[in-house]
Coordinates of C-alpha atoms in Angstrom, one line a residue:
X1151 CA 143.8 136.0 75.9
X1152 CA 146.1 139.1 76.1
X1153 CA 144.2 142.2 75.1
X1154 CA 145.6 145.6 74.3
X1155 CA 143.3 148.5 73.3
X1156 CA 144.2 152.0 72.4
X1157 CA 142.1 155.0 71.2
X1158 CA 144.3 157.8 70.0
X1159 CA 144.5 161.0 68.0
X1160 CA 147.9 160.1 66.7
X1161 CA 148.7 158.4 63.4
X1162 CA 148.7 154.6 63.4
X1163 CA 152.1 153.6 62.0
X1164 CA 154.5 150.7 62.7
X1165 CA 156.1 152.6 65.6
X1166 CA 152.7 152.7 67.4
X1167 CA 151.9 149.0 67.0
X1168 CA 153.0 146.6 69.8
X1169 CA 152.9 143.2 68.3
X1170 CA 152.4 140.0 70.2
X1171 CA 155.6 138.2 71.3
X1172 CA 155.5 135.1 69.3
X1173 CA 156.2 131.7 70.9
X1174 CA 156.0 128.1 70.0
X1175 CA 152.3 128.1 70.6
X1176 CA 151.4 130.8 68.1
X1177 CA 150.9 129.6 64.6
X1178 CA 149.3 132.7 63.1
X1179 CA 149.5 136.5 63.5
X1180 CA 146.7 138.2 61.5
X1181 CA 146.7 142.0 60.9
X1182 CA 143.9 144.2 59.6
X1183 CA 144.1 147.9 58.7
X1184 CA 141.0 150.0 57.9
X1185 CA 142.2 152.8 55.6
X1186 CA 140.2 155.9 54.8
X1187 CA 139.2 155.7 51.2
X1188 CA 139.0 158.7 48.8
X1189 CA 135.3 158.8 48.5
X1190 CA 132.2 158.6 50.7
X1191 CA 128.7 157.9 49.3
X1192 CA 130.2 158.4 45.8
X1193 CA 131.6 161.8 46.6
X1194 CA 135.4 162.5 46.7
X1195 CA 136.7 163.4 50.1
X1196 CA 139.9 164.5 51.7
X1197 CA 139.4 163.1 55.2
X1198 CA 137.0 161.5 57.7
X1199 CA 136.5 162.7 61.2
X1200 CA 135.8 160.1 63.9
X1201 CA 134.5 160.8 67.4
X1202 CA 134.2 158.4 70.4
X1203 CA 133.3 158.0 74.0
X1204 CA 136.8 156.7 74.6
X1205 CA 136.4 155.0 78.1
X1206 CA 133.1 153.6 77.0
X1207 CA 134.5 152.4 73.7
X1208 CA 137.5 150.8 75.3
X1209 CA 135.4 148.9 77.8
X1210 CA 133.0 147.7 75.2
X1211 CA 135.8 146.5 72.8
X1212 CA 137.4 144.7 75.7
X1213 CA 134.1 143.0 76.7
X1214 CA 133.5 141.9 73.1
X1215 CA 137.0 140.5 72.7
X1216 CA 136.8 138.6 76.0
X1217 CA 133.5 137.1 74.9
X1218 CA 134.8 136.2 71.5
X1219 CA 137.9 134.7 73.1
X1220 CA 135.8 132.1 74.7
X1221 CA 134.2 131.2 71.4
X1222 CA 137.4 131.4 69.3
X1223 CA 140.4 130.5 71.5
X1224 CA 143.0 133.0 70.4
X1225 CA 146.1 134.1 72.2
X1226 CA 146.2 137.8 71.9
X1227 CA 144.4 140.8 70.4
X1228 CA 145.7 144.3 69.8
X1229 CA 143.3 147.1 68.7
X1230 CA 144.2 150.7 67.9
X1231 CA 141.5 153.1 66.7
X1232 CA 142.3 156.6 65.6
X1233 CA 139.8 159.4 66.2
X1234 CA 139.8 163.0 65.1
X1235 CA 140.5 164.0 61.4
X1236 CA 142.1 161.2 59.5
X1237 CA 143.3 162.0 55.9
X1238 CA 142.6 159.8 52.9
X1239 CA 145.0 156.9 52.7
X1240 CA 145.7 156.8 56.4
X1241 CA 144.8 154.0 58.9
X1242 CA 141.7 154.5 61.0
X1243 CA 141.8 151.2 62.8
X1244 CA 144.4 148.5 63.3
X1245 CA 143.6 145.0 64.7
X1246 CA 146.2 142.3 65.3
X1247 CA 145.1 138.8 66.3
X1248 CA 147.5 136.0 67.5
X1249 CA 146.2 132.4 67.5
X1250 CA 147.5 128.8 67.2
X1251 CA 145.6 128.5 63.9
X1252 CA 144.7 131.0 61.3
X1253 CA 141.0 129.9 61.1
X1254 CA 140.4 131.0 64.7
X1255 CA 142.1 134.3 64.1
X1256 CA 140.1 135.0 61.0
X1257 CA 136.8 134.1 62.6
X1258 CA 137.4 136.2 65.7
X1259 CA 138.5 139.2 63.6
X1260 CA 135.4 139.0 61.3
X1261 CA 133.0 138.8 64.2
X1262 CA 134.8 141.5 66.2
X1263 CA 134.6 143.9 63.2
X1264 CA 130.8 143.3 62.9
X1265 CA 130.3 143.9 66.6
X1266 CA 132.5 147.0 66.6
X1267 CA 130.3 148.6 64.0
X1268 CA 127.1 147.7 65.9
X1269 CA 128.0 148.1 69.6
X1270 CA 131.0 150.3 70.1
X1271 CA 130.4 154.1 70.6
X1272 CA 132.8 155.2 67.8
X1273 CA 131.3 156.9 64.8
X1274 CA 132.0 158.9 61.7
X1275 CA 131.2 162.5 62.7
X1276 CA 131.6 163.9 59.2
X1277 CA 133.2 163.5 55.8
X1278 CA 135.6 166.3 54.8
X1279 CA 135.2 167.1 51.1
X1280 CA 137.4 169.5 49.1
X1281 CA 135.2 171.7 47.0
X1282 CA 136.2 173.5 43.8
X1283 CA 139.0 176.0 44.3
X1284 CA 137.8 179.5 45.3
X1285 CA 139.0 182.7 43.7
X1286 CA 142.0 182.9 46.1
X1287 CA 142.9 179.3 45.1
X1288 CA 142.4 178.0 48.7
X1289 CA 140.6 174.7 49.3
X1290 CA 137.4 175.0 51.3
X1291 CA 136.4 172.3 53.7
X1292 CA 132.8 171.5 54.7
X1293 CA 130.9 168.8 56.5
X1294 CA 129.0 166.4 54.3
X1295 CA 125.4 165.5 55.0
X1296 CA 126.2 162.1 56.6
X1297 CA 126.8 163.1 60.2
X1298 CA 126.3 161.1 63.3
X1299 CA 125.8 163.1 66.5
X1300 CA 126.5 161.7 69.9
X1301 CA 124.1 159.1 71.2
X1302 CA 121.1 160.3 73.2
X1303 CA 119.7 158.5 76.2
X1304 CA 116.8 156.2 76.2
X1305 CA 114.7 158.7 78.1
X1306 CA 115.6 161.5 75.6
X1307 CA 114.7 159.2 72.6
X1308 CA 111.3 158.3 74.1
X1309 CA 110.6 162.0 74.8
X1310 CA 111.5 162.9 71.3
X1311 CA 109.2 160.3 69.8
X1312 CA 106.3 161.3 72.1
X1313 CA 106.7 165.0 71.2
X1314 CA 106.8 164.4 67.4
X1315 CA 104.1 161.7 67.1
X1316 CA 100.5 162.9 66.8
X1317 CA 97.2 161.1 67.3
X1318 CA 95.9 160.2 63.9
X1319 CA 92.4 161.4 63.1
X1320 CA 89.8 158.9 64.3
X1321 CA 87.2 157.4 61.9
X1322 CA 83.8 155.7 62.4
X1323 CA 83.9 152.0 61.5
X1324 CA 81.4 149.2 61.6
X1325 CA 81.7 146.7 64.4
X1326 CA 82.9 144.1 62.0
X1327 CA 85.9 146.3 61.1
X1328 CA 86.6 147.6 64.6
X1329 CA 88.2 144.5 66.2
X1330 CA 91.7 145.3 67.6
X1331 CA 91.3 149.0 67.0
X1332 CA 91.4 151.7 69.8
X1333 CA 88.1 153.3 70.9
X1334 CA 88.5 157.1 70.6
X1335 CA 85.4 158.2 72.5
X1336 CA 83.7 157.4 75.8
X1337 CA 80.6 155.2 75.3
X1338 CA 77.5 155.8 77.5
X1339 CA 74.4 153.7 77.7
X1340 CA 71.4 155.4 76.0
X1341 CA 68.8 153.1 77.6
X1342 CA 68.3 150.8 80.5
X1343 CA 69.5 147.2 80.0
X1344 CA 67.4 145.1 80.2
X1345 CA 64.8 147.6 79.1
X1346 CA 62.0 145.6 81.1
X1347 CA 61.8 143.1 83.8
X1348 CA 62.6 139.7 82.2
X1349 CA 62.2 136.1 83.3
X1350 CA 65.4 134.1 83.8
X1351 CA 63.5 130.7 83.7
X1352 CA 60.9 128.9 81.7
X1353 CA 57.9 128.8 84.0
X1354 CA 54.9 130.7 85.2
X1355 CA 54.7 134.4 86.4
X1356 CA 52.4 135.1 89.3
X1357 CA 52.0 137.9 91.8
X1358 CA 55.0 138.0 94.1
X1359 CA 53.0 137.4 97.3
X1360 CA 50.2 135.2 95.9
X1361 CA 49.7 132.2 98.1
X1362 CA 46.8 130.6 96.1
X1363 CA 46.9 126.8 95.8
X1364 CA 45.8 126.8 92.1
X1365 CA 46.2 129.3 89.3
X1366 CA 44.4 130.0 86.1
X1367 CA 46.6 130.4 83.1
X1368 CA 45.5 133.7 81.4
X1369 CA 48.2 134.1 78.7
X1370 CA 51.4 132.8 77.2
X1371 CA 54.5 135.0 76.6
X1372 CA 57.4 134.1 74.3
X1373 CA 60.8 135.9 74.4
X1374 CA 59.8 138.5 71.8
X1375 CA 56.3 139.2 73.1
X1376 CA 55.3 142.5 74.8
X1377 CA 51.8 142.1 76.4
X1378 CA 51.4 144.4 79.4
X1379 CA 48.6 143.4 81.8
X1380 CA 47.9 143.5 85.5
X1381 CA 47.7 140.0 87.0
X1382 CA 45.1 139.3 89.7
X1383 CA 45.3 136.9 92.6
X1384 CA 45.1 133.3 91.3
X1385 CA 46.2 134.2 87.8
X1386 CA 49.4 133.0 86.1
X1387 CA 51.1 133.7 82.8
X1388 CA 53.1 131.0 81.0
X1389 CA 56.5 132.7 80.2
X1390 CA 59.7 131.7 78.4
X1391 CA 63.3 132.5 79.5
X1392 CA 64.0 136.1 78.4
X1393 CA 60.3 136.9 78.2
X1394 CA 59.1 140.4 79.2
X1395 CA 57.0 140.3 82.3
X1396 CA 53.5 141.8 81.9
X1397 CA 53.6 144.0 85.1
X1398 CA 55.5 144.8 88.3
X1399 CA 55.7 142.8 91.6
X1400 CA 55.9 139.4 90.0
X1401 CA 57.8 136.2 90.6
X1402 CA 58.5 133.3 88.2
X1403 CA 57.9 129.8 89.4
X1404 CA 60.1 127.3 87.4
X1405 CA 58.1 124.8 85.4
X1406 CA 59.9 122.0 87.3
X1407 CA 58.0 123.1 90.4
X1408 CA 54.6 123.1 88.9
X1409 CA 51.9 120.5 88.0
X1410 CA 49.7 121.5 85.1
X1411 CA 46.3 120.3 84.3
X1412 CA 44.8 121.9 81.2
X1413 CA 44.7 125.7 81.8
X1414 CA 45.3 125.4 85.5
X1415 CA 48.5 124.8 87.5
X1416 CA 49.4 123.9 91.1
X1417 CA 52.7 124.8 92.7
X1418 CA 54.5 121.8 94.1
X1419 CA 57.5 123.6 95.5
X1420 CA 57.9 127.2 96.7
X1421 CA 61.2 129.0 97.3
X1422 CA 62.4 132.6 97.7
X1423 CA 63.9 133.0 94.3
X1424 CA 62.1 135.6 92.1
X1425 CA 63.8 134.3 88.9
X1426 CA 63.6 137.8 87.4
X1427 CA 66.2 140.0 85.8
X1428 CA 65.2 143.5 86.8
X1429 CA 65.1 146.5 84.4
X1430 CA 68.5 148.2 84.5
X1431 CA 70.2 145.4 86.3
X1432 CA 73.1 145.5 83.8
X1433 CA 73.2 149.1 82.9
X1434 CA 71.2 152.3 83.4
X1435 CA 70.8 155.0 80.8
X1436 CA 73.8 157.4 81.2
X1437 CA 76.2 154.8 82.6
X1438 CA 79.7 154.8 81.2
X1439 CA 80.2 151.6 79.3
X1440 CA 83.7 151.9 77.7
X1441 CA 86.3 154.6 78.0
X1442 CA 88.3 156.1 75.2
X1443 CA 91.6 154.3 74.8
X1444 CA 90.0 150.8 75.2
X1445 CA 91.3 148.3 72.7
X1446 CA 88.3 146.7 71.2
X1447 CA 88.2 142.9 71.7
X1448 CA 85.3 140.5 71.1
X1449 CA 83.7 141.3 74.5
X1450 CA 83.9 145.1 74.1
X1451 CA 82.4 144.8 70.6
X1452 CA 79.6 142.6 72.0
X1453 CA 78.9 145.4 74.5
X1454 CA 78.8 148.0 71.8
X1455 CA 76.4 145.9 69.8
X1456 CA 74.2 145.4 72.9
X1457 CA 74.2 149.2 73.5
X1458 CA 73.2 149.9 69.9
X1459 CA 76.5 151.6 69.0
X1460 CA 77.0 150.1 65.5
X1461 CA 79.7 152.6 64.3
X1462 CA 82.0 153.6 67.1
X1463 CA 84.7 156.2 66.7
X1464 CA 88.0 154.3 66.5
X1465 CA 91.6 154.7 65.5
X1466 CA 92.3 154.5 61.7
X1467 CA 93.9 151.5 60.0
X1468 CA 97.6 152.2 60.0
X1469 CA 99.5 152.1 56.7
X1470 CA 103.0 150.8 57.2
X1471 CA 105.8 150.4 54.7
X1472 CA 108.7 148.2 55.6
X1473 CA 111.9 147.9 53.7
X1474 CA 114.6 145.3 54.4
X1475 CA 118.2 145.9 53.2
X1476 CA 121.4 143.9 52.8
X1477 CA 122.8 142.1 49.8
X1478 CA 123.6 139.2 52.2
X1479 CA 119.9 138.7 53.0
X1480 CA 118.0 135.9 51.2
X1481 CA 114.5 134.6 51.7
X1482 CA 113.7 131.9 54.3
X1483 CA 113.1 129.4 51.6
X1484 CA 116.6 129.6 50.2
X1485 CA 119.7 127.8 51.3
X1486 CA 122.2 130.6 52.2
X1487 CA 125.6 130.6 50.4
X1488 CA 128.7 131.5 52.4
X1489 CA 128.3 135.0 53.6
X1490 CA 124.5 135.0 53.3
X1491 CA 121.8 134.9 56.0
X1492 CA 118.0 134.2 55.8
X1493 CA 115.7 137.1 56.2
X1494 CA 114.1 137.0 59.7
X1495 CA 113.3 140.7 60.0
X1496 CA 110.4 140.7 57.6
X1497 CA 108.4 138.1 59.5
X1498 CA 109.5 139.5 62.8
X1499 CA 108.0 142.9 61.9
X1500 CA 104.9 141.4 60.4
X1501 CA 104.4 139.4 63.6
X1502 CA 105.0 142.4 65.9
X1503 CA 102.5 144.5 63.9
X1504 CA 99.8 141.9 64.5
X1505 CA 99.0 143.7 67.7
X1506 CA 98.0 146.7 65.7
X1507 CA 95.4 147.0 62.9
X1508 CA 97.4 148.0 59.9
X1509 CA 98.0 147.5 56.2
X1510 CA 101.6 146.4 55.7
X1511 CA 103.6 146.7 52.5
X1512 CA 107.1 145.0 52.5
X1513 CA 109.9 145.1 50.0
X1514 CA 113.6 144.3 49.9
X1515 CA 116.0 146.9 48.7
X1516 CA 119.5 146.5 47.1
X1517 CA 122.4 147.6 49.2
X1518 CA 123.3 150.5 47.0
X1519 CA 121.8 154.0 47.5
X1520 CA 121.2 154.8 43.8
X1521 CA 119.7 151.4 43.1
X1522 CA 117.6 151.6 46.2
X1523 CA 116.2 155.0 45.1
X1524 CA 115.4 153.5 41.7
X1525 CA 113.7 150.6 43.3
X1526 CA 111.3 152.8 45.3
X1527 CA 110.7 155.3 42.5
X1528 CA 107.4 153.5 41.6
X1529 CA 106.3 153.3 45.2
X1530 CA 105.6 157.0 45.8
X1531 CA 101.9 156.4 46.5
X1532 CA 102.5 153.7 49.1
X1533 CA 105.2 155.8 50.8
X1534 CA 103.5 159.2 50.7
X1535 CA 100.3 157.6 52.2
X1536 CA 102.1 155.6 54.9
X1537 CA 101.8 156.6 58.5
X1538 CA 104.9 154.7 59.4
X1539 CA 108.0 153.8 57.3
X1540 CA 110.4 151.2 58.7
X1541 CA 113.8 150.3 57.2
X1542 CA 115.6 147.3 58.5
X1543 CA 119.4 147.5 58.4
X1544 CA 121.7 150.2 57.2
X1545 CA 121.2 152.4 60.2
X1546 CA 124.9 152.5 61.2
X1547 CA 127.7 154.4 59.6
X1548 CA 129.4 151.8 57.4
X1549 CA 130.1 152.6 53.8
X1550 CA 127.0 150.7 52.6
X1551 CA 124.8 152.1 55.4
X1552 CA 122.5 154.6 53.7
X1553 CA 119.2 154.4 55.6
X1554 CA 119.5 157.9 56.9
X1555 CA 120.0 159.3 53.4
X1556 CA 117.2 157.1 52.1
X1557 CA 114.7 158.5 54.6
X1558 CA 115.9 162.0 53.9
X1559 CA 115.4 161.3 50.2
X1560 CA 111.8 160.3 51.1
X1561 CA 111.2 163.6 52.9
X1562 CA 111.9 162.7 56.5
X1563 CA 113.9 165.0 58.8
X1564 CA 116.2 163.1 61.1
X1565 CA 115.5 163.8 64.8
X1566 CA 118.2 161.4 66.2
X1567 CA 120.2 158.5 64.8
X1568 CA 121.9 156.9 67.8
X1569 CA 120.7 155.9 71.2
X1570 CA 123.0 155.0 74.1
X1571 CA 121.5 151.5 74.7
X1572 CA 122.3 147.9 74.0
X1573 CA 121.4 146.1 72.0
X1574 CA 120.2 148.5 69.4
X1575 CA 122.4 151.7 69.5
X1576 CA 122.3 152.6 65.8
X1577 CA 118.6 153.6 65.4
X1578 CA 117.2 156.5 63.3
X1579 CA 114.0 158.4 64.0
X1580 CA 112.7 160.8 61.4
X1581 CA 109.5 162.8 60.9
X1582 CA 107.7 164.4 58.0
X1583 CA 104.5 166.2 59.2
X1584 CA 102.3 163.4 60.4
X1585 CA 104.5 160.6 59.1
X1586 CA 107.2 159.0 61.2
X1587 CA 110.1 156.7 60.2
X1588 CA 112.5 154.4 61.9
X1589 CA 115.8 153.0 60.7
X1590 CA 116.2 149.9 62.7
X1591 CA 119.5 148.1 63.2
X1592 CA 119.6 144.9 61.1
X1593 CA 120.5 142.4 63.8
X1594 CA 117.3 140.5 65.0
X1595 CA 117.7 141.1 68.7
X1596 CA 118.4 144.8 68.2
X1597 CA 115.5 144.9 65.8
X1598 CA 113.2 143.4 68.5
X1599 CA 114.4 145.6 71.3
X1600 CA 114.1 148.8 69.2
X1601 CA 110.6 147.9 68.1
X1602 CA 109.5 147.3 71.7
X1603 CA 111.1 150.5 73.1
X1604 CA 110.5 152.9 70.3
X1605 CA 108.3 151.8 67.4
X1606 CA 105.6 150.5 69.8
X1607 CA 105.7 153.9 71.6
X1608 CA 105.0 155.7 68.3
X1609 CA 102.3 153.3 67.3
X1610 CA 100.5 153.8 70.7
X1611 CA 100.7 157.5 70.4
X1612 CA 99.4 157.5 66.8
X1613 CA 96.4 155.3 67.7
X1614 CA 95.5 157.0 71.0
X1615 CA 96.3 153.8 73.0
X1616 CA 98.3 153.3 76.2
X1617 CA 102.0 152.5 75.7
X1618 CA 103.4 149.6 77.7
X1619 CA 104.8 150.8 81.1
X1620 CA 107.8 149.7 83.0
X1621 CA 107.0 147.6 86.1
X1622 CA 108.9 146.1 89.1
X1623 CA 109.9 142.5 89.4
X1624 CA 112.4 140.1 91.0
X1625 CA 115.2 138.2 89.3
X1626 CA 114.5 134.5 89.5
X1627 CA 118.1 133.7 88.6
X1628 CA 121.4 135.5 88.5
X1629 CA 121.9 137.9 85.6
X1630 CA 125.6 137.6 84.6
X1631 CA 127.0 140.6 82.8
X1632 CA 130.0 142.9 82.8
X1633 CA 129.5 146.6 83.5
X1634 CA 128.6 148.4 80.3
X1635 CA 128.6 152.2 79.8
X1636 CA 125.3 152.0 78.0
X1637 CA 121.9 151.2 79.5
X1638 CA 121.0 147.6 78.7
X1639 CA 117.6 146.0 77.9
X1640 CA 118.1 142.3 78.7
X1641 CA 115.6 139.7 77.2
X1642 CA 113.9 137.7 79.9
X1643 CA 111.0 135.4 80.5
X1644 CA 108.6 136.7 83.1
X1645 CA 105.8 135.0 85.0
X1646 CA 103.6 136.0 87.9
X1647 CA 104.1 134.0 91.2
X1648 CA 102.0 134.9 94.2
X1649 CA 101.1 138.2 92.7
X1650 CA 104.7 139.2 91.9
X1651 CA 106.7 139.2 88.7
X1652 CA 109.6 136.7 88.6
X1653 CA 112.0 137.3 85.7
X1654 CA 114.5 134.7 84.3
X1655 CA 117.2 136.3 82.2
X1656 CA 117.7 134.6 78.9
X1657 CA 121.1 133.8 77.3
X1658 CA 122.3 136.1 74.5
X1659 CA 125.8 136.9 73.3
X1660 CA 125.3 139.5 70.6
X1661 CA 122.7 141.7 69.0
X1662 CA 122.5 139.1 66.2
X1663 CA 121.0 136.4 68.4
X1664 CA 117.5 135.2 67.6
X1665 CA 117.1 132.0 69.7
X1666 CA 116.2 133.9 72.9
X1667 CA 113.3 135.6 71.2
X1668 CA 111.1 132.5 71.4
X1669 CA 110.9 132.8 75.2
X1670 CA 111.2 136.6 75.6
X1671 CA 108.1 138.3 77.0
X1672 CA 109.9 141.0 79.0
X1673 CA 113.0 143.3 78.8
X1674 CA 114.9 143.9 82.0
X1675 CA 116.3 147.4 82.3
X1676 CA 119.8 147.5 83.5
X1677 CA 121.4 150.9 84.4
X1678 CA 124.7 151.8 82.8
X1679 CA 127.8 150.4 84.5
X1680 CA 125.7 148.0 86.7
X1681 CA 127.1 144.6 85.7
X1682 CA 125.9 141.3 87.2
X1683 CA 122.9 141.1 89.6
X1684 CA 122.1 138.2 92.0
X1685 CA 118.8 136.3 92.1
X1686 CA 116.3 138.1 94.2
X1687 CA 117.4 141.6 93.1
X1688 CA 114.5 143.9 92.4
X1689 CA 114.6 145.2 88.8
X1690 CA 112.7 147.3 86.4
X1691 CA 111.2 145.6 83.3
X1692 CA 109.1 146.3 80.3
X1693 CA 106.5 143.7 79.2
X1694 CA 106.8 143.1 75.5
X1695 CA 103.8 143.3 73.1

């Protein structure tokens, strides 16, 4: 497929357009023009200002078109995108597609425009609005609130999240309610465990060096009994497994090695085993049992119970509010009509949050800012008490993308709203005192990646737990990719072989892919402009939660 791409500050008119030379093989020439409308977010405007990383944008558009050309066999594509200040009524983008059949041209154009919005570093910097005329009758121009600064790096985004997130105040909770929560204090043993010498067998306790042939049974001890006494030579005490030994310097002879006759016994087999669990064998008073930051699983809770710590200091239950957006989104139970998709983000977020102890409230919002504000007007309690607010979709700069405005309406100050990564570039992070919010790109793979990289970091910081760290591994197969100006986090399946991580890159073609998620347990970190890597290459990766 022939591809022509141009990013320009000049007007896009017929003289600037180089059309495909038609031949007998071309049956369709499809042209699209994106024109600046006279309003933005319901407000009248006079112009829009676009900014771009031109070389990066051109490379990404070419990569997308080449990929789509394999899916929809078209003959040529011509893209012209204007940047700078573009007045109302003028063309911001022109796309021409040549194909044998119109269906292929229409399909390629539709998917290209979706990918352009999600993946290409071209953005609306500001809307130019003409205010009321001043006293000298001159129009004044100002930047509207909807601005999109240049993308920040992955490292800068992570640093911002860590600097703005705070450890939430810990609480004391019962053991029954502490599973999965993060311990927020060091736990020390307050007593020896076991607290006395105990028998590990059902049998008979005698003096350790008593070589008598027969023994007089002088007492019987069950597991709960505490009957201290000093045994004499030739004396034995019948004792149960777990029973407290009556004095020091004893051994327990298993009942299988004893013949009993009334209240006397004879040892039929002697060995060197004491069959005793000594006082303090497991822990001594003052020993460190669990460190702060431990995620409490069943074993850790059993240890706390054994140590008598019935109300440990733990991370609080997180309160999370999650909104999905998009008029095209329908529930999984419905059959989508043309143009509709089933909602996968709700269950994706719910599943990812299973790793954290939280109360989750979810609701779908209409794809209209005023209607969305009305829909959440009765949810002020849930939102104001939430530790984390997530909004799926609407994080980019399209005319129906209002997530940033919605979060600002809810009191959040935007820290950043674009990250130079793929997939997942249009991502918003906002703060309001101890609350944090994320506007996540709506495509499922972008959603997953942004959660792993950013939301999980915020959750770890809020709960006092350790965030996942990048590690080193080896590619088990070739990773095929074209050089990209953004850092890439590639879904992969990792396994440990002979003590080393082996990573198999998984197939994905766009940020809307979901099929690869069923096998994804790692994200391979690919530096900007790296491209393909052969099997055996050492790479950096992040285990997913």
